[in-house]
């Protein structure tokens, strides 16, 4: 049932190998298009239009048989199937029929752009009769899928420089045509499944940069059926600036085209592609225009935060993992060059570099950038927060812990799945929008009025008031600063409101996480603002004023909601198989959570009348 809101070296293990790749601007003629506020959105399209906004649930990171790493492990369901699954229809998966218990409101299929040509030629529809294609088709199953990954995926995107597939090296013109043709099929699938007011199907793809096995991937999501002429890929355009440059050329606002790029798996990125401190002005402006969101949670781990180097081993178990209820210990998957590793395997420089691209650190770096550059520069790391599954089985939104049967390479194999407990079902995104249309939901994504959960449909709203009037926990009283927005200092300190409603499990606690910059000093703080008591664990509305607010200091705040502990997928799975004793640490609980997009304070008090 839909939930609506109202204003109230190469590889250490098979799993690691299988997921290495799973996963206005200066010097241009086009100007950035400012995101629409809720009040500025188009007039009502749907009978259910709500100017006070409803919450809609979606998944913005989905792979199908059009992705080589999905097809290689036996996925045959295509984009149309993924959209139908999200709507609640039954589809055929790697292990049989599957139906999503709680349908979604919106989805973006984001197949890897790098292999659209190869899969068009070797599989559906061309089925070329060559040794290269025949071997791909023969080995694409769960038994020999690792060979496909090793022989077809790894050579193209994980070396120091990307390489064209042998098929396309020999037949460049054929591949160029196939690349274009499959991109058209991607668009057609989304356009056919898009159903305004009932279900939103976004057109998208993934730019899968994995140099030296470091994940620096971006999902590219388009606002409408006006899209880039190419599915811009890493093999042909191997730098982030080239991706943005080509989007700037091919997706022009004057042609009705708008796009967002969403980084994901920064926990596997080895600290790369967020070097704003040394970027050119043009790169900063492209980033500010396109990179408005970041994915905090998916099946390959959580990317909220890591502790400082000095604290990285505190309160950890014998396997080097933090307990799941600690501040930065939720669903950790720590890697170096895509190989899972432990915190004590890093020196301080490498650890802090990697930590610097987890989301809390990125938000902090954005605040520091503004503090150090003054008010002539916008914050290039002003990132809203989303969650997704990164499913490679065309099953968006399948995030239920009890229903989880493994990722694509192990689905249906209990022993293999339990031997890799670092994976999880992934997350979803909540969007506050007027109605379920491409226009309304994309506008909310652009203005960052969105949030992420690790799976449950927790309802969360975060807002602020800067007009000096006290906030009250009642419908219609949410201040003048929405989640994902910014404010400049005023005569009155800001007041914050956090509204939370539980999903199936009770609520446990709510924290506010703050980063601020003052006189060259960057400070991060975790502030508990609410704890459940008997009888108060289903909903909460918290009004809070920051006692340490400094009107001269740039700052950012976001909220984190934790549920009470519930059983994790691995506990359900090992119990069903009666083998919990065979796999250490899998019979345990989890504290699911939600993270709001931030609110920013952007500048100091200016002189009167300035």
JSON list of C-alpha atoms in Angstrom, two decimals, residues 204-419:
[
{"chain": "A", "resi": 204, "resn": "UNK", "atom": "CA", "xyz": [18.33, 8.03, -16.28]},
{"chain": "A", "resi": 205, "resn": "UNK", "atom": "CA", "xyz": [21.61, 6.14, -16.52]},
{"chain": "A", "resi": 206, "resn": "UNK", "atom": "CA", "xyz": [24.79, 5.63, -14.52]},
{"chain": "A", "resi": 207, "resn": "UNK", "atom": "CA", "xyz": [28.21, 7.09, -15.36]},
{"chain": "A", "resi": 208, "resn": "UNK", "atom": "CA", "xyz": [30.39, 4.35, -13.88]},
{"chain": "A", "resi": 209, "resn": "UNK", "atom": "CA", "xyz": [33.85, 5.77, -13.26]},
{"chain": "A", "resi": 210, "resn": "UNK", "atom": "CA", "xyz": [35.94, 3.18, -11.37]},
{"chain": "A", "resi": 211, "resn": "UNK", "atom": "CA", "xyz": [39.58, 4.20, -11.98]},
{"chain": "A", "resi": 212, "resn": "UNK", "atom": "CA", "xyz": [41.99, 1.87, -10.17]},
{"chain": "A", "resi": 213, "resn": "UNK", "atom": "CA", "xyz": [38.92, 0.21, -8.60]},
{"chain": "A", "resi": 214, "resn": "UNK", "atom": "CA", "xyz": [37.80, 3.41, -6.80]},
{"chain": "A", "resi": 215, "resn": "UNK", "atom": "CA", "xyz": [34.05, 4.03, -7.05]},
{"chain": "A", "resi": 216, "resn": "UNK", "atom": "CA", "xyz": [33.35, 7.57, -8.23]},
{"chain": "A", "resi": 217, "resn": "UNK", "atom": "CA", "xyz": [30.04, 6.76, -9.89]},
{"chain": "A", "resi": 218, "resn": "UNK", "atom": "CA", "xyz": [27.20, 9.19, -10.65]},
{"chain": "A", "resi": 219, "resn": "UNK", "atom": "CA", "xyz": [23.57, 8.48, -11.47]},
{"chain": "A", "resi": 220, "resn": "UNK", "atom": "CA", "xyz": [22.18, 10.96, -14.00]},
{"chain": "A", "resi": 221, "resn": "UNK", "atom": "CA", "xyz": [18.44, 11.68, -13.65]},
{"chain": "A", "resi": 222, "resn": "UNK", "atom": "CA", "xyz": [16.43, 13.79, -16.12]},
{"chain": "A", "resi": 223, "resn": "UNK", "atom": "CA", "xyz": [13.42, 15.93, -15.30]},
{"chain": "A", "resi": 224, "resn": "UNK", "atom": "CA", "xyz": [11.34, 15.01, -18.35]},
{"chain": "A", "resi": 225, "resn": "UNK", "atom": "CA", "xyz": [11.49, 13.31, -21.74]},
{"chain": "A", "resi": 226, "resn": "UNK", "atom": "CA", "xyz": [13.92, 16.03, -22.88]},
{"chain": "A", "resi": 227, "resn": "UNK", "atom": "CA", "xyz": [17.29, 14.35, -22.27]},
{"chain": "A", "resi": 228, "resn": "UNK", "atom": "CA", "xyz": [20.91, 14.40, -23.38]},
{"chain": "A", "resi": 229, "resn": "UNK", "atom": "CA", "xyz": [21.48, 13.15, -26.92]},
{"chain": "A", "resi": 230, "resn": "UNK", "atom": "CA", "xyz": [23.87, 10.52, -25.55]},
{"chain": "A", "resi": 231, "resn": "UNK", "atom": "CA", "xyz": [23.93, 8.33, -22.48]},
{"chain": "A", "resi": 232, "resn": "UNK", "atom": "CA", "xyz": [27.19, 9.97, -21.44]},
{"chain": "A", "resi": 233, "resn": "UNK", "atom": "CA", "xyz": [29.51, 7.19, -20.29]},
{"chain": "A", "resi": 234, "resn": "UNK", "atom": "CA", "xyz": [32.84, 6.84, -18.52]},
{"chain": "A", "resi": 235, "resn": "UNK", "atom": "CA", "xyz": [34.62, 5.04, -21.37]},
{"chain": "A", "resi": 236, "resn": "UNK", "atom": "CA", "xyz": [34.15, 7.92, -23.84]},
{"chain": "A", "resi": 237, "resn": "UNK", "atom": "CA", "xyz": [34.11, 10.72, -21.24]},
{"chain": "A", "resi": 238, "resn": "UNK", "atom": "CA", "xyz": [36.42, 9.59, -18.43]},
{"chain": "A", "resi": 239, "resn": "UNK", "atom": "CA", "xyz": [36.41, 12.60, -16.09]},
{"chain": "A", "resi": 240, "resn": "UNK", "atom": "CA", "xyz": [33.72, 14.18, -13.98]},
{"chain": "A", "resi": 241, "resn": "UNK", "atom": "CA", "xyz": [34.27, 17.52, -15.69]},
{"chain": "A", "resi": 242, "resn": "UNK", "atom": "CA", "xyz": [33.68, 15.87, -19.07]},
{"chain": "A", "resi": 243, "resn": "UNK", "atom": "CA", "xyz": [30.42, 14.39, -17.80]},
{"chain": "A", "resi": 244, "resn": "UNK", "atom": "CA", "xyz": [29.24, 17.83, -16.66]},
{"chain": "A", "resi": 245, "resn": "UNK", "atom": "CA", "xyz": [30.56, 19.54, -19.80]},
{"chain": "A", "resi": 246, "resn": "UNK", "atom": "CA", "xyz": [28.66, 17.13, -22.05]},
{"chain": "A", "resi": 247, "resn": "UNK", "atom": "CA", "xyz": [25.51, 17.49, -19.95]},
{"chain": "A", "resi": 248, "resn": "UNK", "atom": "CA", "xyz": [25.89, 21.26, -20.25]},
{"chain": "A", "resi": 249, "resn": "UNK", "atom": "CA", "xyz": [26.13, 20.92, -24.03]},
{"chain": "A", "resi": 250, "resn": "UNK", "atom": "CA", "xyz": [23.47, 18.28, -24.57]},
{"chain": "A", "resi": 251, "resn": "UNK", "atom": "CA", "xyz": [20.93, 19.07, -21.84]},
{"chain": "A", "resi": 252, "resn": "UNK", "atom": "CA", "xyz": [20.12, 22.76, -22.17]},
{"chain": "A", "resi": 253, "resn": "UNK", "atom": "CA", "xyz": [17.36, 24.42, -20.11]},
{"chain": "A", "resi": 254, "resn": "UNK", "atom": "CA", "xyz": [16.27, 26.38, -23.17]},
{"chain": "A", "resi": 255, "resn": "UNK", "atom": "CA", "xyz": [15.47, 23.02, -24.79]},
{"chain": "A", "resi": 256, "resn": "UNK", "atom": "CA", "xyz": [13.46, 21.93, -21.76]},
{"chain": "A", "resi": 257, "resn": "UNK", "atom": "CA", "xyz": [16.20, 19.62, -20.46]},
{"chain": "A", "resi": 258, "resn": "UNK", "atom": "CA", "xyz": [17.31, 19.54, -16.83]},
{"chain": "A", "resi": 259, "resn": "UNK", "atom": "CA", "xyz": [19.45, 16.90, -15.10]},
{"chain": "A", "resi": 260, "resn": "UNK", "atom": "CA", "xyz": [20.84, 16.01, -11.69]},
{"chain": "A", "resi": 261, "resn": "UNK", "atom": "CA", "xyz": [23.95, 13.91, -11.05]},
{"chain": "A", "resi": 262, "resn": "UNK", "atom": "CA", "xyz": [23.91, 11.87, -7.84]},
{"chain": "A", "resi": 263, "resn": "UNK", "atom": "CA", "xyz": [27.13, 10.40, -6.41]},
{"chain": "A", "resi": 264, "resn": "UNK", "atom": "CA", "xyz": [26.82, 7.09, -4.60]},
{"chain": "A", "resi": 265, "resn": "UNK", "atom": "CA", "xyz": [28.97, 4.66, -2.64]},
{"chain": "A", "resi": 266, "resn": "UNK", "atom": "CA", "xyz": [31.35, 7.34, -1.45]},
{"chain": "A", "resi": 267, "resn": "UNK", "atom": "CA", "xyz": [32.30, 4.70, 1.13]},
{"chain": "A", "resi": 268, "resn": "UNK", "atom": "CA", "xyz": [34.03, 2.90, -1.77]},
{"chain": "A", "resi": 269, "resn": "UNK", "atom": "CA", "xyz": [35.49, 5.97, -3.49]},
{"chain": "A", "resi": 270, "resn": "UNK", "atom": "CA", "xyz": [38.85, 6.16, -1.70]},
{"chain": "A", "resi": 271, "resn": "UNK", "atom": "CA", "xyz": [38.32, 9.89, -1.15]},
{"chain": "A", "resi": 272, "resn": "UNK", "atom": "CA", "xyz": [38.17, 10.83, -4.83]},
{"chain": "A", "resi": 273, "resn": "UNK", "atom": "CA", "xyz": [36.20, 13.33, -7.03]},
{"chain": "A", "resi": 274, "resn": "UNK", "atom": "CA", "xyz": [35.23, 15.86, -4.35]},
{"chain": "A", "resi": 275, "resn": "UNK", "atom": "CA", "xyz": [38.39, 17.98, -4.48]},
{"chain": "A", "resi": 276, "resn": "UNK", "atom": "CA", "xyz": [36.50, 21.30, -4.46]},
{"chain": "A", "resi": 277, "resn": "UNK", "atom": "CA", "xyz": [39.33, 23.01, -2.63]},
{"chain": "A", "resi": 278, "resn": "UNK", "atom": "CA", "xyz": [41.51, 22.76, -5.77]},
{"chain": "A", "resi": 279, "resn": "UNK", "atom": "CA", "xyz": [38.86, 22.69, -8.52]},
{"chain": "A", "resi": 280, "resn": "UNK", "atom": "CA", "xyz": [38.58, 25.28, -11.26]},
{"chain": "A", "resi": 281, "resn": "UNK", "atom": "CA", "xyz": [35.82, 27.88, -11.13]},
{"chain": "A", "resi": 282, "resn": "UNK", "atom": "CA", "xyz": [34.14, 26.22, -14.11]},
{"chain": "A", "resi": 283, "resn": "UNK", "atom": "CA", "xyz": [34.16, 22.83, -12.38]},
{"chain": "A", "resi": 284, "resn": "UNK", "atom": "CA", "xyz": [32.76, 24.37, -9.19]},
{"chain": "A", "resi": 285, "resn": "UNK", "atom": "CA", "xyz": [29.93, 26.02, -11.12]},
{"chain": "A", "resi": 286, "resn": "UNK", "atom": "CA", "xyz": [29.09, 22.79, -12.94]},
{"chain": "A", "resi": 287, "resn": "UNK", "atom": "CA", "xyz": [29.09, 20.90, -9.65]},
{"chain": "A", "resi": 288, "resn": "UNK", "atom": "CA", "xyz": [26.85, 23.51, -8.03]},
{"chain": "A", "resi": 289, "resn": "UNK", "atom": "CA", "xyz": [24.43, 23.26, -10.95]},
{"chain": "A", "resi": 290, "resn": "UNK", "atom": "CA", "xyz": [24.23, 19.49, -11.39]},
{"chain": "A", "resi": 291, "resn": "UNK", "atom": "CA", "xyz": [25.28, 17.87, -8.11]},
{"chain": "A", "resi": 292, "resn": "UNK", "atom": "CA", "xyz": [22.43, 18.76, -5.77]},
{"chain": "A", "resi": 293, "resn": "UNK", "atom": "CA", "xyz": [21.95, 15.36, -4.08]},
{"chain": "A", "resi": 294, "resn": "UNK", "atom": "CA", "xyz": [24.01, 12.49, -2.69]},
{"chain": "A", "resi": 295, "resn": "UNK", "atom": "CA", "xyz": [23.10, 8.89, -1.90]},
{"chain": "A", "resi": 296, "resn": "UNK", "atom": "CA", "xyz": [23.65, 8.02, 1.75]},
{"chain": "A", "resi": 297, "resn": "UNK", "atom": "CA", "xyz": [22.55, 4.37, 1.85]},
{"chain": "A", "resi": 298, "resn": "UNK", "atom": "CA", "xyz": [22.34, 1.41, -0.52]},
{"chain": "A", "resi": 299, "resn": "UNK", "atom": "CA", "xyz": [23.04, -2.31, -0.61]},
{"chain": "A", "resi": 300, "resn": "UNK", "atom": "CA", "xyz": [26.83, -1.83, -0.60]},
{"chain": "A", "resi": 301, "resn": "UNK", "atom": "CA", "xyz": [26.88, 0.02, 2.70]},
{"chain": "A", "resi": 302, "resn": "UNK", "atom": "CA", "xyz": [26.18, 3.31, 4.41]},
{"chain": "A", "resi": 303, "resn": "UNK", "atom": "CA", "xyz": [28.02, 6.54, 3.68]},
{"chain": "A", "resi": 304, "resn": "UNK", "atom": "CA", "xyz": [26.92, 8.89, 6.47]},
{"chain": "A", "resi": 305, "resn": "UNK", "atom": "CA", "xyz": [30.14, 9.18, 8.43]},
{"chain": "A", "resi": 306, "resn": "UNK", "atom": "CA", "xyz": [33.35, 7.68, 9.73]},
{"chain": "A", "resi": 307, "resn": "UNK", "atom": "CA", "xyz": [34.95, 8.55, 13.06]},
{"chain": "A", "resi": 308, "resn": "UNK", "atom": "CA", "xyz": [38.15, 10.55, 13.19]},
{"chain": "A", "resi": 309, "resn": "UNK", "atom": "CA", "xyz": [41.36, 8.54, 12.83]},
{"chain": "A", "resi": 310, "resn": "UNK", "atom": "CA", "xyz": [42.09, 8.61, 16.54]},
{"chain": "A", "resi": 311, "resn": "UNK", "atom": "CA", "xyz": [38.64, 7.18, 17.30]},
{"chain": "A", "resi": 312, "resn": "UNK", "atom": "CA", "xyz": [38.42, 4.63, 14.48]},
{"chain": "A", "resi": 313, "resn": "UNK", "atom": "CA", "xyz": [39.12, 1.56, 16.65]},
{"chain": "A", "resi": 314, "resn": "UNK", "atom": "CA", "xyz": [37.22, 2.56, 19.79]},
{"chain": "A", "resi": 315, "resn": "UNK", "atom": "CA", "xyz": [34.30, 0.34, 20.83]},
{"chain": "A", "resi": 316, "resn": "UNK", "atom": "CA", "xyz": [34.94, -2.08, 17.97]},
{"chain": "A", "resi": 317, "resn": "UNK", "atom": "CA", "xyz": [34.52, -5.83, 18.02]},
{"chain": "A", "resi": 318, "resn": "UNK", "atom": "CA", "xyz": [37.12, -8.43, 17.20]},
{"chain": "A", "resi": 319, "resn": "UNK", "atom": "CA", "xyz": [36.36, -8.10, 13.49]},
{"chain": "A", "resi": 320, "resn": "UNK", "atom": "CA", "xyz": [37.11, -4.37, 13.43]},
{"chain": "A", "resi": 321, "resn": "UNK", "atom": "CA", "xyz": [33.44, -3.37, 13.12]},
{"chain": "A", "resi": 322, "resn": "UNK", "atom": "CA", "xyz": [31.69, -0.76, 15.22]},
{"chain": "A", "resi": 323, "resn": "UNK", "atom": "CA", "xyz": [28.48, -1.78, 16.99]},
{"chain": "A", "resi": 324, "resn": "UNK", "atom": "CA", "xyz": [25.51, -0.91, 14.79]},
{"chain": "A", "resi": 325, "resn": "UNK", "atom": "CA", "xyz": [24.04, 1.58, 17.26]},
{"chain": "A", "resi": 326, "resn": "UNK", "atom": "CA", "xyz": [27.11, 3.82, 17.51]},
{"chain": "A", "resi": 327, "resn": "UNK", "atom": "CA", "xyz": [27.20, 7.18, 15.76]},
{"chain": "A", "resi": 328, "resn": "UNK", "atom": "CA", "xyz": [29.18, 6.11, 12.69]},
{"chain": "A", "resi": 329, "resn": "UNK", "atom": "CA", "xyz": [28.79, 2.34, 12.90]},
{"chain": "A", "resi": 330, "resn": "UNK", "atom": "CA", "xyz": [25.63, 1.76, 10.87]},
{"chain": "A", "resi": 331, "resn": "UNK", "atom": "CA", "xyz": [25.92, -0.85, 8.09]},
{"chain": "A", "resi": 332, "resn": "UNK", "atom": "CA", "xyz": [29.62, -0.18, 7.48]},
{"chain": "A", "resi": 333, "resn": "UNK", "atom": "CA", "xyz": [31.34, -1.42, 4.33]},
{"chain": "A", "resi": 334, "resn": "UNK", "atom": "CA", "xyz": [34.88, -0.02, 4.41]},
{"chain": "A", "resi": 335, "resn": "UNK", "atom": "CA", "xyz": [36.98, -0.66, 1.32]},
{"chain": "A", "resi": 336, "resn": "UNK", "atom": "CA", "xyz": [40.22, 0.29, -0.37]},
{"chain": "A", "resi": 337, "resn": "UNK", "atom": "CA", "xyz": [40.25, -0.08, -4.16]},
{"chain": "A", "resi": 338, "resn": "UNK", "atom": "CA", "xyz": [36.95, -1.95, -3.82]},
{"chain": "A", "resi": 339, "resn": "UNK", "atom": "CA", "xyz": [38.45, -4.56, -1.49]},
{"chain": "A", "resi": 340, "resn": "UNK", "atom": "CA", "xyz": [36.84, -4.82, 1.92]},
{"chain": "A", "resi": 341, "resn": "UNK", "atom": "CA", "xyz": [39.27, -3.92, 4.66]},
{"chain": "A", "resi": 342, "resn": "UNK", "atom": "CA", "xyz": [39.45, -2.94, 8.33]},
{"chain": "A", "resi": 343, "resn": "UNK", "atom": "CA", "xyz": [39.97, 0.44, 10.02]},
{"chain": "A", "resi": 344, "resn": "UNK", "atom": "CA", "xyz": [43.40, -0.54, 11.37]},
{"chain": "A", "resi": 345, "resn": "UNK", "atom": "CA", "xyz": [44.64, -1.18, 7.81]},
{"chain": "A", "resi": 346, "resn": "UNK", "atom": "CA", "xyz": [44.80, 2.58, 7.09]},
{"chain": "A", "resi": 347, "resn": "UNK", "atom": "CA", "xyz": [47.38, 5.17, 7.96]},
{"chain": "A", "resi": 348, "resn": "UNK", "atom": "CA", "xyz": [46.07, 8.52, 9.12]},
{"chain": "A", "resi": 349, "resn": "UNK", "atom": "CA", "xyz": [46.40, 10.28, 5.76]},
{"chain": "A", "resi": 350, "resn": "UNK", "atom": "CA", "xyz": [44.50, 7.59, 3.82]},
{"chain": "A", "resi": 351, "resn": "UNK", "atom": "CA", "xyz": [41.84, 7.26, 6.51]},
{"chain": "A", "resi": 352, "resn": "UNK", "atom": "CA", "xyz": [41.14, 10.97, 6.69]},
{"chain": "A", "resi": 353, "resn": "UNK", "atom": "CA", "xyz": [41.08, 11.26, 2.89]},
{"chain": "A", "resi": 354, "resn": "UNK", "atom": "CA", "xyz": [38.52, 8.46, 2.69]},
{"chain": "A", "resi": 355, "resn": "UNK", "atom": "CA", "xyz": [36.55, 9.88, 5.62]},
{"chain": "A", "resi": 356, "resn": "UNK", "atom": "CA", "xyz": [36.47, 13.24, 3.86]},
{"chain": "A", "resi": 357, "resn": "UNK", "atom": "CA", "xyz": [34.05, 11.96, 1.22]},
{"chain": "A", "resi": 358, "resn": "UNK", "atom": "CA", "xyz": [31.51, 10.46, 3.59]},
{"chain": "A", "resi": 359, "resn": "UNK", "atom": "CA", "xyz": [28.44, 12.67, 3.68]},
{"chain": "A", "resi": 360, "resn": "UNK", "atom": "CA", "xyz": [28.89, 14.33, 7.05]},
{"chain": "A", "resi": 361, "resn": "UNK", "atom": "CA", "xyz": [32.44, 15.28, 6.15]},
{"chain": "A", "resi": 362, "resn": "UNK", "atom": "CA", "xyz": [31.37, 16.54, 2.71]},
{"chain": "A", "resi": 363, "resn": "UNK", "atom": "CA", "xyz": [28.77, 18.80, 4.32]},
{"chain": "A", "resi": 364, "resn": "UNK", "atom": "CA", "xyz": [31.43, 20.04, 6.73]},
{"chain": "A", "resi": 365, "resn": "UNK", "atom": "CA", "xyz": [33.85, 20.69, 3.89]},
{"chain": "A", "resi": 366, "resn": "UNK", "atom": "CA", "xyz": [31.18, 22.70, 2.10]},
{"chain": "A", "resi": 367, "resn": "UNK", "atom": "CA", "xyz": [30.71, 24.90, 5.15]},
{"chain": "A", "resi": 368, "resn": "UNK", "atom": "CA", "xyz": [34.48, 25.36, 5.45]},
{"chain": "A", "resi": 369, "resn": "UNK", "atom": "CA", "xyz": [34.71, 26.25, 1.75]},
{"chain": "A", "resi": 370, "resn": "UNK", "atom": "CA", "xyz": [32.19, 29.05, 2.23]},
{"chain": "A", "resi": 371, "resn": "UNK", "atom": "CA", "xyz": [33.93, 30.22, 5.38]},
{"chain": "A", "resi": 372, "resn": "UNK", "atom": "CA", "xyz": [37.31, 30.34, 3.70]},
{"chain": "A", "resi": 373, "resn": "UNK", "atom": "CA", "xyz": [36.19, 31.89, 0.40]},
{"chain": "A", "resi": 374, "resn": "UNK", "atom": "CA", "xyz": [33.75, 34.42, 1.74]},
{"chain": "A", "resi": 375, "resn": "UNK", "atom": "CA", "xyz": [30.38, 35.33, 0.30]},
{"chain": "A", "resi": 376, "resn": "UNK", "atom": "CA", "xyz": [31.50, 35.62, -3.31]},
{"chain": "A", "resi": 377, "resn": "UNK", "atom": "CA", "xyz": [31.37, 31.80, -3.60]},
{"chain": "A", "resi": 378, "resn": "UNK", "atom": "CA", "xyz": [28.42, 29.49, -3.29]},
{"chain": "A", "resi": 379, "resn": "UNK", "atom": "CA", "xyz": [28.76, 26.24, -1.38]},
{"chain": "A", "resi": 380, "resn": "UNK", "atom": "CA", "xyz": [29.74, 23.55, -3.95]},
{"chain": "A", "resi": 381, "resn": "UNK", "atom": "CA", "xyz": [28.88, 20.75, -1.51]},
{"chain": "A", "resi": 382, "resn": "UNK", "atom": "CA", "xyz": [25.32, 21.80, -0.73]},
{"chain": "A", "resi": 383, "resn": "UNK", "atom": "CA", "xyz": [23.94, 18.28, -0.99]},
{"chain": "A", "resi": 384, "resn": "UNK", "atom": "CA", "xyz": [20.49, 16.93, -0.27]},
{"chain": "A", "resi": 385, "resn": "UNK", "atom": "CA", "xyz": [20.28, 13.34, 0.96]},
{"chain": "A", "resi": 386, "resn": "UNK", "atom": "CA", "xyz": [18.63, 10.39, -0.80]},
{"chain": "A", "resi": 387, "resn": "UNK", "atom": "CA", "xyz": [18.65, 6.62, -0.36]},
{"chain": "A", "resi": 388, "resn": "UNK", "atom": "CA", "xyz": [18.34, 3.83, -2.94]},
{"chain": "A", "resi": 389, "resn": "UNK", "atom": "CA", "xyz": [18.73, 0.10, -3.38]},
{"chain": "A", "resi": 390, "resn": "UNK", "atom": "CA", "xyz": [21.27, -0.20, -6.23]},
{"chain": "A", "resi": 391, "resn": "UNK", "atom": "CA", "xyz": [19.40, -3.39, -7.05]},
{"chain": "A", "resi": 392, "resn": "UNK", "atom": "CA", "xyz": [20.87, -5.37, -9.95]},
{"chain": "A", "resi": 393, "resn": "UNK", "atom": "CA", "xyz": [17.79, -7.57, -10.26]},
{"chain": "A", "resi": 394, "resn": "UNK", "atom": "CA", "xyz": [15.31, -4.98, -11.59]},
{"chain": "A", "resi": 395, "resn": "UNK", "atom": "CA", "xyz": [13.62, -4.96, -8.16]},
{"chain": "A", "resi": 396, "resn": "UNK", "atom": "CA", "xyz": [13.42, -1.32, -6.99]},
{"chain": "A", "resi": 397, "resn": "UNK", "atom": "CA", "xyz": [12.20, -0.73, -3.44]},
{"chain": "A", "resi": 398, "resn": "UNK", "atom": "CA", "xyz": [12.68, -4.32, -2.21]},
{"chain": "A", "resi": 399, "resn": "UNK", "atom": "CA", "xyz": [14.10, -3.24, 1.13]},
{"chain": "A", "resi": 400, "resn": "UNK", "atom": "CA", "xyz": [12.26, -5.42, 3.64]},
{"chain": "A", "resi": 401, "resn": "UNK", "atom": "CA", "xyz": [14.76, -7.14, 5.95]},
{"chain": "A", "resi": 402, "resn": "UNK", "atom": "CA", "xyz": [12.75, -10.36, 6.27]},
{"chain": "A", "resi": 403, "resn": "UNK", "atom": "CA", "xyz": [12.17, -10.62, 2.50]},
{"chain": "A", "resi": 404, "resn": "UNK", "atom": "CA", "xyz": [15.82, -10.00, 1.52]},
{"chain": "A", "resi": 405, "resn": "UNK", "atom": "CA", "xyz": [17.37, -13.04, -0.20]},
{"chain": "A", "resi": 406, "resn": "UNK", "atom": "CA", "xyz": [20.72, -11.62, -1.18]},
{"chain": "A", "resi": 407, "resn": "UNK", "atom": "CA", "xyz": [22.23, -9.46, -3.87]},
{"chain": "A", "resi": 408, "resn": "UNK", "atom": "CA", "xyz": [22.30, -10.46, -7.53]},
{"chain": "A", "resi": 409, "resn": "UNK", "atom": "CA", "xyz": [25.40, -12.64, -7.38]},
{"chain": "A", "resi": 410, "resn": "UNK", "atom": "CA", "xyz": [24.14, -14.72, -4.44]},
{"chain": "A", "resi": 411, "resn": "UNK", "atom": "CA", "xyz": [20.35, -14.48, -4.56]},
{"chain": "A", "resi": 412, "resn": "UNK", "atom": "CA", "xyz": [18.86, -17.81, -3.50]},
{"chain": "A", "resi": 413, "resn": "UNK", "atom": "CA", "xyz": [22.16, -19.15, -2.15]},
{"chain": "A", "resi": 414, "resn": "UNK", "atom": "CA", "xyz": [21.88, -18.92, 1.64]},
{"chain": "A", "resi": 415, "resn": "UNK", "atom": "CA", "xyz": [25.44, -19.93, 2.46]},
{"chain": "A", "resi": 416, "resn": "UNK", "atom": "CA", "xyz": [27.03, -17.49, 0.01]},
{"chain": "A", "resi": 417, "resn": "UNK", "atom": "CA", "xyz": [24.76, -14.66, 1.13]},
{"chain": "A", "resi": 418, "resn": "UNK", "atom": "CA", "xyz": [25.40, -15.23, 4.84]},
{"chain": "A", "resi": 419, "resn": "UNK", "atom": "CA", "xyz": [29.15, -15.38, 4.23]}
]
